[in-house]
GROMACS .gro file of C-alpha atoms in nm:
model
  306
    1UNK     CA    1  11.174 -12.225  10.148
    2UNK     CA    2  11.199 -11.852  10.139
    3UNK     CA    3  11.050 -11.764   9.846
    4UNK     CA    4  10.743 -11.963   9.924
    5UNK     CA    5  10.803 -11.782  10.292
    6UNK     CA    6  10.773 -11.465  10.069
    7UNK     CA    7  10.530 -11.539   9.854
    8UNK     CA    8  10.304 -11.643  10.192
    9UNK     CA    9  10.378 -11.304  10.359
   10UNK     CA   10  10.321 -11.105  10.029
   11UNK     CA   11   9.974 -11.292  10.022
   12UNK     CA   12   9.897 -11.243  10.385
   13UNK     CA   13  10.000 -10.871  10.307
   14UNK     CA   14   9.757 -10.849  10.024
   15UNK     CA   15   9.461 -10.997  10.273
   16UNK     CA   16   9.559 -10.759  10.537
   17UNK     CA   17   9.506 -10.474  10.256
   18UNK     CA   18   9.253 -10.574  10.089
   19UNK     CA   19   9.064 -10.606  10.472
   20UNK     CA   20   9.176 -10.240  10.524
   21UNK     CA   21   8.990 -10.144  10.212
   22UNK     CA   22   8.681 -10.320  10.252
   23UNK     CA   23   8.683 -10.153  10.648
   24UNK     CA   24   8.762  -9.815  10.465
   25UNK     CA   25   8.456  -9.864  10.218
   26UNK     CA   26   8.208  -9.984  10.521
   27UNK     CA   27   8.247  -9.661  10.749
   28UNK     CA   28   8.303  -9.405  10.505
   29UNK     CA   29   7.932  -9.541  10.447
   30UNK     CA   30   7.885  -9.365  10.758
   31UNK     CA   31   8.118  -9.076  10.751
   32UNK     CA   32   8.040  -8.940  10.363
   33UNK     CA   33   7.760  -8.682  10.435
   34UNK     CA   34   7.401  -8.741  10.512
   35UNK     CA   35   7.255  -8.995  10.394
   36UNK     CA   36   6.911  -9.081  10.220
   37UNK     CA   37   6.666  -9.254  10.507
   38UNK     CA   38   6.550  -9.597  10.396
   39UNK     CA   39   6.171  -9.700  10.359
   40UNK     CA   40   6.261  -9.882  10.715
   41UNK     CA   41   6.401  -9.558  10.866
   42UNK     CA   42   6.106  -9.317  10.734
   43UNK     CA   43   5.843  -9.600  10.905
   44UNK     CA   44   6.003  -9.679  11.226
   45UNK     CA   45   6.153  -9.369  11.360
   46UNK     CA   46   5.927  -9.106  11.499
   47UNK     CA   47   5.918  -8.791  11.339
   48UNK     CA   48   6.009  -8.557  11.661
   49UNK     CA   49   6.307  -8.775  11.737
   50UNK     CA   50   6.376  -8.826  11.308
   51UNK     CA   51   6.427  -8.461  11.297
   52UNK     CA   52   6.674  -8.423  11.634
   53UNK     CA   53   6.880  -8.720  11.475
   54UNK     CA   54   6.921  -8.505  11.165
   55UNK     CA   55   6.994  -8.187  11.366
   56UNK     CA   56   7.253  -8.333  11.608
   57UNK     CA   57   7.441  -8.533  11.372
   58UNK     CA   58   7.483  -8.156  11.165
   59UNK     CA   59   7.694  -8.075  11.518
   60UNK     CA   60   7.991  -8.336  11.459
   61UNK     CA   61   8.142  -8.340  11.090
   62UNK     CA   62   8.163  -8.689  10.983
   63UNK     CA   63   7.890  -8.835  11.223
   64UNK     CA   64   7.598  -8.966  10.984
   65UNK     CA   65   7.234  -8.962  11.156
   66UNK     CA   66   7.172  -9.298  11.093
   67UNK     CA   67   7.422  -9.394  11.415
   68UNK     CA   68   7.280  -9.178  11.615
   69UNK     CA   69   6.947  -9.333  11.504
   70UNK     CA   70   7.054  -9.682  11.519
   71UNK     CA   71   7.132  -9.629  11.920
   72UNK     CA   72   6.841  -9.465  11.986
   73UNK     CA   73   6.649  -9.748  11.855
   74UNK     CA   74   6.894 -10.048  11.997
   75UNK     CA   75   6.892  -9.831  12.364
   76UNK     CA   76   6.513  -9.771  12.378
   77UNK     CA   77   6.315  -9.813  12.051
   78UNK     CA   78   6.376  -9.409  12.035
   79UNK     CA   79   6.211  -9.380  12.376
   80UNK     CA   80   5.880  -9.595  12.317
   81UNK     CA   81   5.988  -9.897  12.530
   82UNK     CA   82   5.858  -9.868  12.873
   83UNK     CA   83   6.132 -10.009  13.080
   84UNK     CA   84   6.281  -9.871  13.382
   85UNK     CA   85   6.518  -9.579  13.348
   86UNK     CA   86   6.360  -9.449  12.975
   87UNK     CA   87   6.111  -9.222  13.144
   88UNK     CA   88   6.183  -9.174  13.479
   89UNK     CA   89   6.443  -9.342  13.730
   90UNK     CA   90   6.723  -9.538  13.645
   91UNK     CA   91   6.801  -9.874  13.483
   92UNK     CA   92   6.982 -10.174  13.659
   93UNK     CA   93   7.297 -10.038  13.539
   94UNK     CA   94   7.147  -9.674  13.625
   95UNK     CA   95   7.147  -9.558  13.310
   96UNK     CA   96   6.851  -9.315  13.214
   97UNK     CA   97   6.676  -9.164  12.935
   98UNK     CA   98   6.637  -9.272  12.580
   99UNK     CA   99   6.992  -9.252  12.513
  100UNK     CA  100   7.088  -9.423  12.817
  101UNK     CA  101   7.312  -9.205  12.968
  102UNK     CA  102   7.477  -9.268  13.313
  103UNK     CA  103   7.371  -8.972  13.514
  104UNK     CA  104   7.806  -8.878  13.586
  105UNK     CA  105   7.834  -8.902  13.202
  106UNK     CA  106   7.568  -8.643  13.109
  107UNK     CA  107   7.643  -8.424  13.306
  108UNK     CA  108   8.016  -8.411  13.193
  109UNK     CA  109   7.897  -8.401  12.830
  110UNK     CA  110   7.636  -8.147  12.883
  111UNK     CA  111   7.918  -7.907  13.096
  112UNK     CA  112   8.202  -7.960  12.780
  113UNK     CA  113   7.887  -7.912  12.523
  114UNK     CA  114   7.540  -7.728  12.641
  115UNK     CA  115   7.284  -7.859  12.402
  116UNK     CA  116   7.114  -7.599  12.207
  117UNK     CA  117   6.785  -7.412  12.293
  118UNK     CA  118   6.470  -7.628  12.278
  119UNK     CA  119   6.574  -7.870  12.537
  120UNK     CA  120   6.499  -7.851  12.952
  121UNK     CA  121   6.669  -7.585  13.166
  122UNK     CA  122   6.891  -7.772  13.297
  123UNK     CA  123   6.912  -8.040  13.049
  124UNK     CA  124   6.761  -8.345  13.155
  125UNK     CA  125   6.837  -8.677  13.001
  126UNK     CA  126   6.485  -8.769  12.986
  127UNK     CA  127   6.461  -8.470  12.763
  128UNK     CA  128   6.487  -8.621  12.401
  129UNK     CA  129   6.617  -8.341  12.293
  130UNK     CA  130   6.915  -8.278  12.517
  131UNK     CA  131   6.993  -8.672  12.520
  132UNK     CA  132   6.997  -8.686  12.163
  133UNK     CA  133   7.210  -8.383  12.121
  134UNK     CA  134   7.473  -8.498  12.406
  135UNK     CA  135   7.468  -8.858  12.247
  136UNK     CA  136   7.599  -8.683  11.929
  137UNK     CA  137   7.828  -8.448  12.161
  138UNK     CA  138   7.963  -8.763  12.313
  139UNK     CA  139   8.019  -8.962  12.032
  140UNK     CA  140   8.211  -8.682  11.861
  141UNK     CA  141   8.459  -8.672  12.118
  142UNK     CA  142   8.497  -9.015  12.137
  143UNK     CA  143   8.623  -9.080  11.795
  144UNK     CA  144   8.294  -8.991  11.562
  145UNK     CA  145   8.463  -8.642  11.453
  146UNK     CA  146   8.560  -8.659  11.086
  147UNK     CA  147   8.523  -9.046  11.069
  148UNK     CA  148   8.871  -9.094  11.271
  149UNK     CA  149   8.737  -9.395  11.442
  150UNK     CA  150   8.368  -9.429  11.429
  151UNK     CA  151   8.411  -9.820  11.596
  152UNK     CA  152   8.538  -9.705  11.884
  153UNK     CA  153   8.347  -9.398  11.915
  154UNK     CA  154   8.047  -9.654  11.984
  155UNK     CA  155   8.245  -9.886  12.171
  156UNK     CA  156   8.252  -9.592  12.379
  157UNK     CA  157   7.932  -9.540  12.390
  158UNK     CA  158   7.844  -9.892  12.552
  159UNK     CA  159   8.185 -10.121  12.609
  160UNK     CA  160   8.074 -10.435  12.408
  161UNK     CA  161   8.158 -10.537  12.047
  162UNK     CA  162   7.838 -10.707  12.002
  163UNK     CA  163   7.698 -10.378  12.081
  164UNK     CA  164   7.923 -10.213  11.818
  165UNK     CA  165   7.773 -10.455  11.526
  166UNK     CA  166   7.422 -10.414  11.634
  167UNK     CA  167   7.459 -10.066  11.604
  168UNK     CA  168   7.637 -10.021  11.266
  169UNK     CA  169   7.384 -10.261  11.159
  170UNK     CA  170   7.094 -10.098  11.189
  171UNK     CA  171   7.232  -9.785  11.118
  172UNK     CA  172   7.277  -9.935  10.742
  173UNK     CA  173   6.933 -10.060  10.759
  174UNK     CA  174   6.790  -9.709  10.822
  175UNK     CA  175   7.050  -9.569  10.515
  176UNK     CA  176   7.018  -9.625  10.171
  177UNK     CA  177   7.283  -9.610   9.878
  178UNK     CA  178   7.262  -9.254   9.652
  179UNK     CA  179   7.147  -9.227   9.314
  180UNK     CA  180   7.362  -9.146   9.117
  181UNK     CA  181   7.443  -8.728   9.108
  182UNK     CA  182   7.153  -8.537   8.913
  183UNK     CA  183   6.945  -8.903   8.786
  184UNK     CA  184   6.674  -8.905   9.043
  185UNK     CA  185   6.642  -8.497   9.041
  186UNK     CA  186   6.622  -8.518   8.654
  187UNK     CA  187   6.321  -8.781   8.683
  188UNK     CA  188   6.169  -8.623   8.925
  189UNK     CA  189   6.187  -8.341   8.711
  190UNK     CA  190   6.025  -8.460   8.403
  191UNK     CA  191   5.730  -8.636   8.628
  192UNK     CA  192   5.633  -8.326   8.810
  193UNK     CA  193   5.631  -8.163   8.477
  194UNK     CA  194   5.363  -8.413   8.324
  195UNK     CA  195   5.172  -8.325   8.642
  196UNK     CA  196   5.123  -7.942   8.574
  197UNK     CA  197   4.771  -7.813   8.524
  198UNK     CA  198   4.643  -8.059   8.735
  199UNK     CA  199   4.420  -7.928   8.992
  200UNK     CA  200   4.511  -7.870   9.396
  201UNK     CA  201   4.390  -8.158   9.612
  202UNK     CA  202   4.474  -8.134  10.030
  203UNK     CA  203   4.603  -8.509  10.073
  204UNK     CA  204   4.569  -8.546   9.748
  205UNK     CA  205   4.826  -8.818   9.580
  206UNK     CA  206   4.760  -8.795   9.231
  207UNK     CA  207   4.558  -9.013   8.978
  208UNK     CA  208   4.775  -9.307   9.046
  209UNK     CA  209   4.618  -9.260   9.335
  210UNK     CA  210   4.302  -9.258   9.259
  211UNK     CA  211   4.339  -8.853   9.324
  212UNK     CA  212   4.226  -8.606   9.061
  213UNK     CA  213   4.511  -8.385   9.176
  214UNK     CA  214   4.790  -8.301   9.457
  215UNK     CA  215   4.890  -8.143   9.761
  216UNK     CA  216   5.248  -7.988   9.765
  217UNK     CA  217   5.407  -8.251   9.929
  218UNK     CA  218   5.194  -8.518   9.768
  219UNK     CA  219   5.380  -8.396   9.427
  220UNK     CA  220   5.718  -8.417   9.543
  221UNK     CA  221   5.695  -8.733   9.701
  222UNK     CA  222   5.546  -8.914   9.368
  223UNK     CA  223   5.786  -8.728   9.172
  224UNK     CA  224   6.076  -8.870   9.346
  225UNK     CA  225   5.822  -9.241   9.388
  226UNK     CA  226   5.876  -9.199   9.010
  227UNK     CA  227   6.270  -9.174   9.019
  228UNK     CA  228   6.318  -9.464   9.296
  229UNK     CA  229   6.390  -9.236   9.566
  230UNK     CA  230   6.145  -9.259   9.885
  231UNK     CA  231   6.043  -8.965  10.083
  232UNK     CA  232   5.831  -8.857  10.404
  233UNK     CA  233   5.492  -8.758  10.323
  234UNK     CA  234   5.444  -8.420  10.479
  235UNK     CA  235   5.681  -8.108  10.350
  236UNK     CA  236   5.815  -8.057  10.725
  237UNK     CA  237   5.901  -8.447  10.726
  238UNK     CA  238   6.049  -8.416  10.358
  239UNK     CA  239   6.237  -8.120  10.478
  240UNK     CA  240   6.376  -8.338  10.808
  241UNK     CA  241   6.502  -8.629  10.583
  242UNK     CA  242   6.769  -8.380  10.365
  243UNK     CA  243   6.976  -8.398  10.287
  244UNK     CA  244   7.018  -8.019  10.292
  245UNK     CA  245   7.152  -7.813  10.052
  246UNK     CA  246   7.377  -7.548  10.228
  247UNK     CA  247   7.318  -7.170  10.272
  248UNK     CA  248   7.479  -7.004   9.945
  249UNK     CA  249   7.519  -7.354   9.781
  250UNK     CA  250   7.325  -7.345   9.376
  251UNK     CA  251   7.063  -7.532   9.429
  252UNK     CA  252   7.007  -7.821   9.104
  253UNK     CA  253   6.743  -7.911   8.910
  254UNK     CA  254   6.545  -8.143   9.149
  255UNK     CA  255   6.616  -7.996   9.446
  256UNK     CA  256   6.315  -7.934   9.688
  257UNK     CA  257   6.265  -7.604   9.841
  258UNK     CA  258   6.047  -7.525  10.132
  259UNK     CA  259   5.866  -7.235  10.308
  260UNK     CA  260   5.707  -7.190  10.681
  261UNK     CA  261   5.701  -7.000  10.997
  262UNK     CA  262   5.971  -7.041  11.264
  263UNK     CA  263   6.023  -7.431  11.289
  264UNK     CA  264   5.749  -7.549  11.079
  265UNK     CA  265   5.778  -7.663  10.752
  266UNK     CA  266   5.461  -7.543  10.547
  267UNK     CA  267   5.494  -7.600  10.146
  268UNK     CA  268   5.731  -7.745   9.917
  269UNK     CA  269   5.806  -7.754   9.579
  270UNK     CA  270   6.058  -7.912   9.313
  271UNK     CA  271   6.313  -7.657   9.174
  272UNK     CA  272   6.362  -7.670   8.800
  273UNK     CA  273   6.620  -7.431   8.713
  274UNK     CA  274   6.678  -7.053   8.603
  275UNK     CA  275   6.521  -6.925   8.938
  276UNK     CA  276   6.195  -7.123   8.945
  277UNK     CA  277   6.011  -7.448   9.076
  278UNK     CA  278   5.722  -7.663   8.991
  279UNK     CA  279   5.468  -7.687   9.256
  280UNK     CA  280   5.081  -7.731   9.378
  281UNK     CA  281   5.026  -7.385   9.571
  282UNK     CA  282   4.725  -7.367   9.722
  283UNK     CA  283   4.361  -7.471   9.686
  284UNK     CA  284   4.129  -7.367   9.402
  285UNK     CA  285   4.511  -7.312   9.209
  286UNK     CA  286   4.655  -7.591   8.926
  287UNK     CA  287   5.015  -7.705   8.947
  288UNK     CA  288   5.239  -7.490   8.808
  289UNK     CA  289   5.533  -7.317   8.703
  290UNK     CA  290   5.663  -7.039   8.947
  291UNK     CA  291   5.959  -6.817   9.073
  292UNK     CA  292   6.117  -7.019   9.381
  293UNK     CA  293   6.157  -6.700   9.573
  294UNK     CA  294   5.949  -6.401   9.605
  295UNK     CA  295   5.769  -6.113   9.838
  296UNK     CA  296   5.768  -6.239  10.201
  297UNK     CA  297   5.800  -6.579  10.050
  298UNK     CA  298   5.933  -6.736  10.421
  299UNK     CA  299   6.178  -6.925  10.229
  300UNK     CA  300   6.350  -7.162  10.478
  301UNK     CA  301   6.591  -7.405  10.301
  302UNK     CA  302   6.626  -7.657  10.018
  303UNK     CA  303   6.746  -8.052  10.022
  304UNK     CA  304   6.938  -8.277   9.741
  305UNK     CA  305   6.711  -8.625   9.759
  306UNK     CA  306   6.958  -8.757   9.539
   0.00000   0.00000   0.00000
């Protein structure tokens, strides 16, 4: 009798750990870094509101974007539903806003964290911007911060557990798994390469295409088509996705690299190595080989697509 009383806890014990793990493995899917956006993510979410999701998450270490994302499209299909409370008034439950914040819990959030400039003076939570940023605020206090207890953190957020698998659900739909470190930036790589003396083409997508040549974005994203990885379109959309690469961080083989004015995003290219990048510069130019950085080159970041 007690050994098979043993040998029933030791198994329950092994369940219980082996449930543990498989917890551990599903929100460290959340709390590892940024993640790559999904073909679902890149054609559902808007770009103003893809770009704050990316931003705010940056403010809490551990938060992904893709929750913050996933409740902005479960609370208000990331403000596009027209029901009471998203643009003006209040809800049933007088919540407001597309993040659906109760007007006593915004204002607590926004007095213990001021969202950054760009939003409404005060901040409003109509404002996307300041609900999106306090959403991130708020779920970084409540248990978001370095992936201490991301559940609860959006049980927080709206006191149901149905609510809790919705979310976490779509945020994996909007997230998809890495490549393997240095693969996709190595293929993308050798495409962009094959692609060089080809001439400039605005909107232009290449010969697979049906395109004689390429924009600069219209490179990187078939370079990248070529290595399995999706991306945006447009440079400033490429640029929003990231991951980023941070400020004094080498930047690898694959890596894109972008230039613009203030907040927008204006040209990309695909980094190669030893200083220099492959990309389609300009009209009445071929794709080619250049220096990454130069003369009042407006350089404002680079991102790891792998």
């Amino acid at each position: 009798m007690f050994k098979a009383a043993c040998a029933a806890a030791t198994a329950l014990l092994l369940l219980l750990v082996m449930a543990a793990a498989a917890a551990g493995s599903l929100f460290s899917s959340f709390t590892g870094g940024a993640s790559r956006p999904s073909d679902t993510a890149l054609s559902d979410i808007p770009p103003g509101y893809f770009d704050l999701y990316h931003r705010a998450a940056a403010t809490c270490p551990g938060l992904d974007w893709s929750v913050l994302a996933a409740i902005g499209k479960i609370e208000t299909d990331h403000g596009r539903s027209s029901l009471p409370g998203v643009h003006s008034g209040a809800n049933y439950a007088g919540a407001r806003g597309p993040m659906q914040f109760l007007t006593t819990t915004f204002s607590q959030v926004t007095a213990r964290h001021p969202p950054p400039p760009g939003g409404a003076r005060p901040p409003s939570p109509y404002n996307p911007h300041d609900a999106v940023y306090s959403a991130a605020a708020y779920l970084c206090d409540s248990g978001a911060r370095d992936g201490q207890d991301l559940r609860e953190a959006v049980f927080a957020y709206n006191h149901a557990d149905w609510y809790v698998s919705e979310v976490l659900a779509q945020a994996r739909a909007y997230r998809t798994a890495r490549a393997a470190p240095g693969t996709a930036g190595t293929r993308a790589v050798a495409y962009a390469r094959e692609q060089l003396g080809l001439p400039y083409l605005w909107g232009g997508d290449g010969p697979a295409a049906g395109d004689p040549g390429f924009d600069c974005s219209g490179l990187t994203k078939a370079a990248y088509a070529a290595a399995d990885v999706p991306l945006p379109r447009t440079a400033e959309r490429q640029f929003a996705a990231g991951p980023r690469v941070l400020e004094g961080q080498r930047l690898e083989p694959g890596d894109l690299v972008f230039y613009g004015r203030g907040d927008s995003v204006e040209h990309v290219g695909l980094y190669i190595g030893d200083g220099r990048m492959i990309h389609a510069p300009r009209r009445g130019a071929a794709i080619q080989i250049s220096p990454y950085r130069y003369q009042d080159d407006r350089y404002v970041g680079a991102t790891r697509p792998d």
